[in-house]
Every structure is written in C-alpha cells, then in structure tokens.
Tab-separated table of C-alpha atoms in Angstrom:
chain	number	residue	atom	x	y	z
A	2	UNK	CA	39.963	-41.328	-46.666
A	3	UNK	CA	37.870	-43.837	-48.600
A	4	UNK	CA	39.443	-45.912	-51.394
A	5	UNK	CA	39.584	-43.823	-54.552
A	6	UNK	CA	39.999	-44.308	-58.278
A	7	UNK	CA	40.717	-40.705	-59.239
A	8	UNK	CA	43.166	-38.120	-57.995
A	9	UNK	CA	41.644	-35.797	-55.384
A	10	UNK	CA	42.700	-32.157	-55.498
A	11	UNK	CA	42.192	-30.106	-52.347
A	12	UNK	CA	42.117	-26.535	-53.594
A	13	UNK	CA	40.068	-23.427	-54.229
A	14	UNK	CA	39.626	-21.304	-57.336
A	15	UNK	CA	40.895	-18.273	-55.372
A	16	UNK	CA	44.174	-19.848	-54.284
A	17	UNK	CA	47.422	-18.300	-55.543
A	18	UNK	CA	49.054	-21.725	-55.891
A	19	UNK	CA	46.205	-24.047	-56.961
A	20	UNK	CA	45.794	-23.013	-60.605
A	21	UNK	CA	49.109	-24.587	-61.675
A	22	UNK	CA	48.134	-28.006	-60.324
A	23	UNK	CA	44.627	-27.812	-61.763
A	24	UNK	CA	45.966	-26.850	-65.202
A	25	UNK	CA	48.438	-29.766	-65.059
A	26	UNK	CA	45.711	-32.283	-64.203
A	27	UNK	CA	43.554	-30.821	-66.954
A	28	UNK	CA	46.215	-30.830	-69.656
A	29	UNK	CA	47.293	-34.377	-68.866
A	30	UNK	CA	43.625	-35.454	-68.939
A	31	UNK	CA	43.980	-37.184	-65.587
A	32	UNK	CA	40.718	-38.130	-63.857
A	33	UNK	CA	40.413	-36.035	-60.724
A	34	UNK	CA	37.869	-34.697	-58.280
A	35	UNK	CA	38.349	-31.252	-56.793
A	36	UNK	CA	37.303	-30.953	-53.165
A	37	UNK	CA	36.863	-27.699	-51.294
A	38	UNK	CA	39.721	-26.640	-49.056
A	39	UNK	CA	37.330	-26.379	-46.123
A	40	UNK	CA	37.999	-26.867	-42.415
A	41	UNK	CA	37.448	-30.636	-42.543
A	42	UNK	CA	39.744	-31.178	-45.535
A	43	UNK	CA	42.556	-29.045	-44.140
A	44	UNK	CA	42.486	-29.997	-40.473
A	45	UNK	CA	41.280	-33.615	-40.604
A	46	UNK	CA	42.682	-34.877	-43.913
A	47	UNK	CA	45.721	-32.724	-44.740
A	48	UNK	CA	47.203	-31.594	-41.409
A	49	UNK	CA	47.707	-35.121	-39.975
A	50	UNK	CA	49.532	-36.194	-43.156
A	51	UNK	CA	51.706	-33.135	-43.840
A	52	UNK	CA	52.003	-31.270	-40.548
A	53	UNK	CA	50.502	-28.178	-42.196
A	54	UNK	CA	46.945	-27.104	-43.014
A	55	UNK	CA	47.968	-25.850	-46.452
A	56	UNK	CA	46.795	-26.451	-50.001
A	57	UNK	CA	46.925	-27.367	-52.842
A	58	UNK	CA	47.277	-31.025	-51.944
A	59	UNK	CA	46.705	-34.048	-54.171
A	60	UNK	CA	45.654	-37.432	-52.797
A	61	UNK	CA	46.758	-40.130	-55.261
A	62	UNK	CA	44.797	-43.315	-56.065
A	63	UNK	CA	47.569	-45.375	-54.410
A	64	UNK	CA	47.115	-43.478	-51.140
A	65	UNK	CA	50.171	-41.259	-51.512
A	66	UNK	CA	49.827	-37.550	-50.786
A	67	UNK	CA	51.505	-34.868	-52.884
A	68	UNK	CA	51.926	-31.286	-51.668
A	69	UNK	CA	53.683	-28.102	-52.809
A	70	UNK	CA	52.547	-27.126	-56.297
A	71	UNK	CA	55.993	-27.445	-57.917
A	72	UNK	CA	56.486	-30.922	-56.423
A	73	UNK	CA	52.968	-31.994	-57.406
A	74	UNK	CA	53.471	-31.024	-61.053
A	75	UNK	CA	56.909	-32.661	-61.130
A	76	UNK	CA	55.499	-35.898	-59.678
A	77	UNK	CA	52.560	-35.970	-62.101
A	78	UNK	CA	54.941	-35.352	-64.988
A	79	UNK	CA	57.045	-38.363	-63.951
A	80	UNK	CA	54.019	-40.617	-63.385
A	81	UNK	CA	52.236	-39.588	-66.582
A	82	UNK	CA	54.827	-38.663	-69.230
A	83	UNK	CA	52.170	-38.656	-71.945
A	84	UNK	CA	51.140	-35.133	-72.989
A	85	UNK	CA	54.386	-33.785	-71.468
A	86	UNK	CA	54.699	-30.300	-70.020
A	87	UNK	CA	58.468	-30.256	-69.586
A	88	UNK	CA	60.276	-29.368	-72.846
A	89	UNK	CA	62.780	-31.836	-74.262
A	90	UNK	CA	65.140	-28.921	-74.957
A	91	UNK	CA	67.071	-28.430	-71.677
A	92	UNK	CA	67.461	-24.688	-72.294
A	93	UNK	CA	63.697	-24.290	-72.635
A	94	UNK	CA	63.257	-26.395	-69.491
A	95	UNK	CA	65.585	-23.969	-67.694
A	96	UNK	CA	63.429	-21.077	-68.913
A	97	UNK	CA	60.332	-22.854	-67.570
A	98	UNK	CA	61.874	-23.327	-64.125
A	99	UNK	CA	62.869	-19.669	-64.005
A	100	UNK	CA	59.331	-18.580	-64.917
A	101	UNK	CA	57.872	-20.966	-62.334
A	102	UNK	CA	60.113	-19.568	-59.596
A	103	UNK	CA	59.370	-15.981	-60.583
A	104	UNK	CA	55.614	-16.505	-60.456
A	105	UNK	CA	55.602	-18.599	-57.271
A	106	UNK	CA	58.066	-16.591	-55.183
A	107	UNK	CA	58.463	-13.077	-56.613
A	108	UNK	CA	55.327	-11.990	-58.501
A	109	UNK	CA	53.383	-12.584	-55.291
A	110	UNK	CA	54.995	-9.447	-53.795
A	111	UNK	CA	53.200	-7.039	-56.195
A	112	UNK	CA	50.151	-9.246	-56.831
A	113	UNK	CA	49.236	-9.552	-53.147
A	114	UNK	CA	48.674	-5.798	-52.985
A	115	UNK	CA	45.427	-6.039	-54.946
A	116	UNK	CA	43.743	-8.457	-52.541
A	117	UNK	CA	44.811	-7.032	-49.188
A	118	UNK	CA	45.465	-3.272	-49.493
A	119	UNK	CA	42.448	-1.597	-51.194
A	120	UNK	CA	39.731	-1.683	-48.534
A	121	UNK	CA	36.976	-2.968	-50.848
A	122	UNK	CA	38.969	-6.001	-52.006
A	123	UNK	CA	40.292	-6.615	-48.482
A	124	UNK	CA	36.740	-6.855	-47.164
A	125	UNK	CA	35.803	-9.095	-50.084
A	126	UNK	CA	38.810	-11.344	-49.323
A	127	UNK	CA	37.839	-11.673	-45.659
A	128	UNK	CA	34.352	-12.789	-46.691
A	129	UNK	CA	35.759	-15.118	-49.334
A	130	UNK	CA	38.036	-16.848	-46.784
A	131	UNK	CA	35.062	-17.337	-44.476
A	132	UNK	CA	33.033	-18.844	-47.320
A	133	UNK	CA	35.834	-21.178	-48.450
A	134	UNK	CA	36.508	-22.563	-44.967
A	135	UNK	CA	32.780	-23.408	-44.573
A	136	UNK	CA	32.074	-24.696	-48.109
A	137	UNK	CA	30.388	-28.156	-48.057
A	138	UNK	CA	30.747	-28.243	-44.264
A	139	UNK	CA	27.413	-29.631	-43.039
A	140	UNK	CA	28.441	-30.927	-39.607
A	141	UNK	CA	27.432	-28.271	-37.011
A	142	UNK	CA	30.277	-29.333	-34.714
A	143	UNK	CA	32.851	-28.784	-37.468
A	144	UNK	CA	31.298	-25.438	-38.344
A	145	UNK	CA	31.640	-24.391	-34.716
A	146	UNK	CA	35.257	-25.567	-34.584
A	147	UNK	CA	36.057	-23.639	-37.749
A	148	UNK	CA	34.680	-20.356	-36.399
A	149	UNK	CA	37.455	-17.801	-36.428
A	150	UNK	CA	39.924	-19.931	-38.410
A	151	UNK	CA	39.474	-17.888	-41.587
A	152	UNK	CA	40.172	-14.674	-39.645
A	153	UNK	CA	43.353	-16.185	-38.188
A	154	UNK	CA	44.535	-17.232	-41.656
A	155	UNK	CA	43.633	-13.856	-43.148
A	156	UNK	CA	45.460	-11.987	-40.381
A	157	UNK	CA	48.561	-14.089	-41.010
A	158	UNK	CA	48.505	-13.111	-44.674
A	159	UNK	CA	47.901	-9.453	-43.863
A	160	UNK	CA	50.857	-9.495	-41.455
A	161	UNK	CA	53.003	-10.816	-44.330
A	162	UNK	CA	51.711	-8.009	-46.541
A	163	UNK	CA	52.779	-5.418	-43.975
A	164	UNK	CA	56.221	-7.025	-43.711
A	165	UNK	CA	56.587	-6.581	-47.477
A	166	UNK	CA	56.111	-2.847	-46.976
A	167	UNK	CA	52.724	-2.788	-48.685
A	168	UNK	CA	51.492	-0.289	-46.084
A	169	UNK	CA	53.689	2.338	-47.819
A	170	UNK	CA	52.387	4.288	-50.807
A	171	UNK	CA	55.650	4.042	-52.765
A	172	UNK	CA	55.609	0.234	-52.497
A	173	UNK	CA	51.933	0.172	-53.478
A	174	UNK	CA	52.655	2.297	-56.569
A	175	UNK	CA	55.559	-0.007	-57.488
A	176	UNK	CA	53.265	-3.043	-57.103
A	177	UNK	CA	50.754	-1.536	-59.524
A	178	UNK	CA	53.484	-0.681	-62.042
A	179	UNK	CA	55.094	-4.116	-61.897
A	180	UNK	CA	51.750	-5.921	-62.178
A	181	UNK	CA	50.703	-3.962	-65.258
A	182	UNK	CA	54.137	-4.520	-66.788
A	183	UNK	CA	53.884	-8.287	-66.205
A	184	UNK	CA	50.386	-8.424	-67.699
A	185	UNK	CA	51.422	-6.340	-70.726
A	186	UNK	CA	54.514	-8.493	-71.359
A	187	UNK	CA	52.492	-11.715	-71.313
A	188	UNK	CA	49.809	-10.155	-73.528
A	189	UNK	CA	52.478	-9.138	-76.046
A	190	UNK	CA	53.962	-12.627	-75.955
A	191	UNK	CA	50.574	-14.263	-76.571
A	192	UNK	CA	49.950	-11.915	-79.483
A	193	UNK	CA	52.877	-13.701	-81.157
A	194	UNK	CA	51.840	-17.298	-80.491
A	195	UNK	CA	49.143	-19.425	-78.874
A	196	UNK	CA	51.158	-20.455	-75.793
A	197	UNK	CA	54.193	-19.044	-74.027
A	198	UNK	CA	56.782	-21.302	-75.661
A	199	UNK	CA	55.024	-22.222	-78.887
A	200	UNK	CA	52.019	-24.077	-80.210
A	201	UNK	CA	51.185	-26.227	-77.175
A	202	UNK	CA	51.165	-25.804	-73.393
A	203	UNK	CA	54.351	-26.322	-71.417
A	204	UNK	CA	55.478	-26.006	-67.818
A	205	UNK	CA	55.788	-22.266	-68.472
A	206	UNK	CA	52.052	-22.027	-69.117
A	207	UNK	CA	50.877	-24.006	-66.091
A	208	UNK	CA	53.428	-22.162	-63.914
A	209	UNK	CA	52.159	-18.695	-64.811
A	210	UNK	CA	48.582	-19.733	-64.092
A	211	UNK	CA	49.597	-19.471	-60.426
A	212	UNK	CA	48.850	-15.989	-59.204
A	213	UNK	CA	47.515	-14.738	-62.524
A	214	UNK	CA	44.340	-16.809	-62.279
A	215	UNK	CA	43.737	-17.212	-58.559
A	216	UNK	CA	44.671	-13.673	-57.520
A	217	UNK	CA	44.454	-11.302	-60.468
A	218	UNK	CA	41.776	-12.784	-62.718
A	219	UNK	CA	39.430	-14.070	-60.024
A	220	UNK	CA	39.587	-11.126	-57.605
A	221	UNK	CA	37.294	-8.085	-58.041
A	222	UNK	CA	40.337	-5.812	-58.279
A	223	UNK	CA	41.649	-3.092	-60.592
A	224	UNK	CA	44.306	-5.380	-62.087
A	225	UNK	CA	41.675	-7.995	-62.937
A	226	UNK	CA	39.567	-5.333	-64.643
A	227	UNK	CA	42.629	-4.143	-66.577
A	228	UNK	CA	43.407	-7.717	-67.613
A	229	UNK	CA	39.887	-8.376	-68.904
A	230	UNK	CA	39.614	-5.049	-70.742
A	231	UNK	CA	43.110	-4.670	-72.191
A	232	UNK	CA	44.704	-8.141	-72.265
A	233	UNK	CA	42.321	-10.130	-74.448
A	234	UNK	CA	44.888	-12.705	-75.552
A	235	UNK	CA	45.928	-13.286	-71.947
A	236	UNK	CA	42.294	-13.696	-70.865
A	237	UNK	CA	41.673	-16.237	-73.633
A	238	UNK	CA	44.895	-18.101	-72.755
A	239	UNK	CA	43.824	-18.298	-69.117
A	240	UNK	CA	40.464	-19.809	-70.026
A	241	UNK	CA	42.175	-22.370	-72.285
A	242	UNK	CA	44.640	-23.348	-69.552
A	243	UNK	CA	41.838	-23.594	-67.001
A	244	UNK	CA	40.215	-26.206	-69.270
A	245	UNK	CA	43.427	-27.507	-70.849
A	246	UNK	CA	42.122	-31.042	-71.439
A	247	UNK	CA	40.773	-29.687	-74.714
A	248	UNK	CA	44.175	-28.501	-75.963
A	249	UNK	CA	46.238	-30.404	-78.532
A	250	UNK	CA	49.641	-31.768	-77.501
A	251	UNK	CA	51.369	-32.084	-80.875
A	252	UNK	CA	52.639	-28.521	-81.351
A	253	UNK	CA	56.259	-27.394	-81.402
A	254	UNK	CA	58.051	-25.556	-78.583
A	255	UNK	CA	60.715	-23.091	-79.709
A	256	UNK	CA	63.494	-20.886	-78.392
A	257	UNK	CA	62.334	-18.099	-80.698
A	258	UNK	CA	64.020	-14.695	-81.153
A	259	UNK	CA	61.490	-12.895	-78.891
A	260	UNK	CA	61.844	-15.264	-75.911
A	261	UNK	CA	64.938	-13.534	-74.476
A	262	UNK	CA	63.159	-10.170	-74.378
A	263	UNK	CA	60.093	-11.741	-72.748
A	264	UNK	CA	62.158	-13.379	-70.005
A	265	UNK	CA	64.049	-10.141	-69.380
A	266	UNK	CA	60.813	-8.185	-69.030
A	267	UNK	CA	59.524	-10.549	-66.358
A	268	UNK	CA	62.759	-11.354	-64.518
A	269	UNK	CA	64.860	-8.182	-64.368
A	270	UNK	CA	62.887	-6.334	-61.667
A	271	UNK	CA	63.267	-9.297	-59.290
A	272	UNK	CA	66.916	-10.259	-59.905
A	273	UNK	CA	68.300	-8.160	-57.055
A	274	UNK	CA	65.760	-9.636	-54.629
A	275	UNK	CA	66.634	-13.180	-55.701
A	276	UNK	CA	70.345	-12.567	-55.157
A	277	UNK	CA	69.702	-10.891	-51.807
A	278	UNK	CA	67.641	-13.847	-50.560
A	279	UNK	CA	70.275	-16.342	-51.723
A	280	UNK	CA	73.169	-14.489	-50.088
A	281	UNK	CA	71.214	-13.977	-46.856
A	282	UNK	CA	70.513	-17.711	-46.641
A	283	UNK	CA	74.149	-18.433	-47.492
A	284	UNK	CA	75.218	-16.178	-44.608
A	285	UNK	CA	72.690	-17.839	-42.311
A	286	UNK	CA	74.016	-21.304	-43.136
A	287	UNK	CA	77.573	-20.218	-42.347
A	288	UNK	CA	76.522	-19.107	-38.857
A	289	UNK	CA	74.104	-21.870	-37.835
A	290	UNK	CA	74.867	-24.962	-35.776
A	291	UNK	CA	71.835	-26.854	-37.093
A	292	UNK	CA	71.395	-28.536	-40.455
A	293	UNK	CA	67.653	-27.793	-40.307
A	294	UNK	CA	67.064	-24.192	-41.280
A	295	UNK	CA	64.461	-21.802	-39.840
A	296	UNK	CA	61.585	-20.580	-42.056
A	297	UNK	CA	63.489	-17.285	-42.350
A	298	UNK	CA	66.827	-15.833	-41.307
A	299	UNK	CA	65.090	-12.500	-40.849
A	300	UNK	CA	63.951	-9.572	-42.982
A	301	UNK	CA	66.041	-7.999	-45.692
A	302	UNK	CA	65.690	-4.836	-47.748
A	303	UNK	CA	66.183	-4.593	-51.505
A	304	UNK	CA	65.848	-1.628	-53.840
A	305	UNK	CA	63.653	-2.222	-56.884
A	306	UNK	CA	63.545	0.634	-59.373
A	307	UNK	CA	64.432	3.152	-56.687
A	308	UNK	CA	61.943	1.851	-54.113
A	309	UNK	CA	63.082	0.033	-50.974
A	310	UNK	CA	61.057	-3.144	-50.474
A	311	UNK	CA	61.238	-5.825	-47.827
A	312	UNK	CA	61.483	-9.590	-48.133
A	313	UNK	CA	62.195	-12.586	-45.953
A	314	UNK	CA	65.520	-14.438	-46.013
A	315	UNK	CA	63.660	-17.626	-46.851
A	316	UNK	CA	65.515	-20.960	-47.195
A	317	UNK	CA	62.480	-22.255	-49.096
A	318	UNK	CA	62.861	-19.521	-51.731
A	319	UNK	CA	66.572	-20.352	-51.878
A	320	UNK	CA	65.622	-24.003	-52.465
A	321	UNK	CA	63.388	-22.914	-55.341
A	322	UNK	CA	66.231	-20.848	-56.796
A	323	UNK	CA	68.560	-23.846	-56.389
A	324	UNK	CA	66.281	-25.854	-58.721
A	325	UNK	CA	66.960	-23.283	-61.455
A	326	UNK	CA	70.685	-23.181	-60.660
A	327	UNK	CA	70.915	-26.982	-60.844
A	328	UNK	CA	69.175	-27.012	-64.226
A	329	UNK	CA	71.747	-24.501	-65.509
A	330	UNK	CA	74.744	-26.430	-64.151
A	331	UNK	CA	73.477	-29.680	-65.704
A	332	UNK	CA	73.534	-28.172	-69.199
A	333	UNK	CA	76.213	-29.152	-71.690
A	334	UNK	CA	78.812	-26.515	-72.601
A	335	UNK	CA	76.960	-25.702	-75.825
A	336	UNK	CA	73.609	-25.471	-74.064
A	337	UNK	CA	75.102	-23.215	-71.392
A	338	UNK	CA	76.247	-20.869	-74.133
A	339	UNK	CA	72.704	-20.846	-75.515
A	340	UNK	CA	71.304	-20.240	-72.023
A	341	UNK	CA	73.771	-17.401	-71.452
A	342	UNK	CA	72.448	-15.699	-74.559
A	343	UNK	CA	68.812	-16.352	-73.662
A	344	UNK	CA	69.148	-15.059	-70.091
A	345	UNK	CA	71.738	-12.328	-70.686
A	346	UNK	CA	69.390	-9.468	-69.826
A	347	UNK	CA	67.441	-11.105	-66.986
A	348	UNK	CA	69.926	-10.287	-64.222
A	349	UNK	CA	69.805	-13.910	-63.034
A	350	UNK	CA	72.947	-15.266	-64.721
A	351	UNK	CA	75.388	-14.359	-61.901
A	352	UNK	CA	73.223	-16.318	-59.469
A	353	UNK	CA	72.860	-19.292	-61.835
A	354	UNK	CA	76.636	-19.470	-62.188
A	355	UNK	CA	77.089	-19.653	-58.394
A	356	UNK	CA	78.385	-22.994	-57.126
A	357	UNK	CA	78.015	-23.146	-53.331
A	358	UNK	CA	79.757	-25.733	-51.140
A	359	UNK	CA	76.380	-27.016	-49.929
A	360	UNK	CA	72.968	-27.852	-51.280
A	361	UNK	CA	69.468	-27.585	-49.867
A	362	UNK	CA	67.063	-30.467	-49.354
A	363	UNK	CA	63.457	-30.695	-48.298
A	364	UNK	CA	62.831	-32.541	-45.023
A	365	UNK	CA	59.077	-32.685	-44.608
A	366	UNK	CA	57.985	-29.078	-44.176
A	367	UNK	CA	61.533	-27.884	-43.375
A	368	UNK	CA	64.628	-27.131	-45.461
A	369	UNK	CA	67.962	-28.747	-44.572
A	370	UNK	CA	71.426	-27.882	-45.810
A	371	UNK	CA	73.948	-30.584	-46.653
A	372	UNK	CA	77.627	-30.051	-47.385
A	373	UNK	CA	78.715	-31.221	-50.824
A	374	UNK	CA	81.188	-34.081	-50.924
C-alpha cells in the first residue's frame, strides 16, 4: 500500500463487526479513510497480511495492520488514550467487556435470522454481497476474478445459519423474541440516560453498535422496522454513535441502580450457552495432543427458554469469555463484591469465578492453549 497519513479502515456499512471500529475512530476523532471491503482490498491487501480475507481491518500510518474488532479498539485505546472509551472504574470496565462479548458472540445467533431466513431479506443480502465485493472495482480482470466470490461467502454464512438451527420454526420464533427483548431493554436504558453507562460514550456503546447497526438497523428487515418505529431513543443513539466525533467526552460514567437489571436482561438468555461453550473447549483441551486448537471442537446443543439451539464449541469464543474472566479475577476484593452484586442475576458469575489450569492465547488466526505456571 502507498505511504499514508491517516488510518485506513477496510469495512462496509452492512458488516456485523465494522460498526464498533468505525464508532471508535469517530469518537476518538482520529483521521481515517474508509475503503470498501471489495475483492481487491480483501484478497490483495488483507489476505497476504493476515491469512484471512476478513474485515474489519485497520491499516495504521506506521504500516502496522490491526484486525479483529475487539483487538482494534483495544489497540486504538492504548495508542490514543485521549477521549477514553474504557471506564476508569474496573467494575464498569468488566461490564463493558461482558456487553462486548455478548454482542459479538451471542447476539449474532438471533440477529442473523433476519438477514438469512426470510426470503425477501435473503435475496436482498445476496445482492448486497455482490455489490460490496465489486464496489470501486474498475479493473475488468479483478471483476472477473471476483465473480462468484460473494456467492461462496454468502453460502458459508448460510451454512452457519443452518448449523444454528435457524431452519427450525421454534428457533426462528426464539430469535424474534430475543431480538425484540434486546431492543426493548436498550431502548428502556436510553430513556434513562444519553449513553449506556452515563453521560458520554464508553466501550459499552461502541461494542453494542456491532450487530445493532450493521445487521438490524441497516437491513430491510422486520426488526429494523420495529427499531425505527418503536425504539426512538435507540435510533437516535445509533445515529450519534455513527457520527461520534461530535459527542462530548466530559460526562460521568456511573454504576447506577438500574445497570444490574439492564445487564441481566441482556445476558441471562445466553449464560447457559456461554458455559456450554467454555466447558466444551475445556474438555477438548484435555483430550488434544496439540497446543494449537481447531476452529471448533464440534457442535453442541443448549436449551434457551425451552428451545434447543445449536452452537459451535469455539475456542475463539472461549478466548473472548476469558477476557471477561480475567477482568473479574484482576479486581480487588472490594471490587469483586461490587461486581458480584452487579452481575448477580446475569447467570455469568459461576463462569467468571472459574479458574482453569490453562489460558488461551491468540497465535495469528488460531487459538493456542498454554498451561499456567
């Protein structure tokens, strides 16, 4: 790539995971250029550097590449501590990491229904993928090479949807119920205050932009229509976070009396799935001869509100959960007591109190396990 002065974000407005990074860059008022996640960007610029044709990706002015939305935001927070997103209060930071993990790894199960199950939105999504992969792609040779790529990507996503059980009506009904419940809980929260943790944006706000903006708000789906018609505060919040450079940074963040109820509303339905994934990965580690873990140890079934749903035994999801567990274990005794009260009704405390004999590390695109000393 040519020498650059600004950050370069490879993303699309319709991406589940891009909105968090975009909101972070916006709020921190960092100069950046957003480039389309087209065939050239993914297969000529990103794939050789990361081993995967995935986005969002950020190319830094110093030539470094950042990928994975949680890692990108963490790196930008360290490089640019002004206008911070991470709360100084470690208990609030723990709450942010829990919300980030919920949105990134668990809300996607119900949210993905709206794009890939109703036939009208599925057809729209197929056309959208085709458009995105060809955006700003003027070279005829590259356009020819990219033919069919969007269909391959879309089929991979649809296969994942089927593995989640979204081809069953009971799982589809549960997805609709959970999505509306999530939207209503956030709307109620934003009726109480301007942002999720107080008077200014935090990691919680940029984290929940993932999925909510790229999948629900942007898609021509029933949930997006419900959001725009019945969740006015949430719609306004999303527009502010999408252009967060205009937001003030001097407000207070608080562990207010309503925060525990809000976290419980969002987290409780997914607690059993989180524990099932963690224990499945734990079992997989105990039976493997390699320190590099597979993308999944296989499918698992979990019951959510009386409905059996499927998930993958993903070491990556376990790594994301480990980030929350580490934040809990690093708290002082007094802060752990406060966290226990805050998270008492989420269903996640038993997992956070787990202390395995190993920890997970990222190794490029893979996850490795390392025994604790």
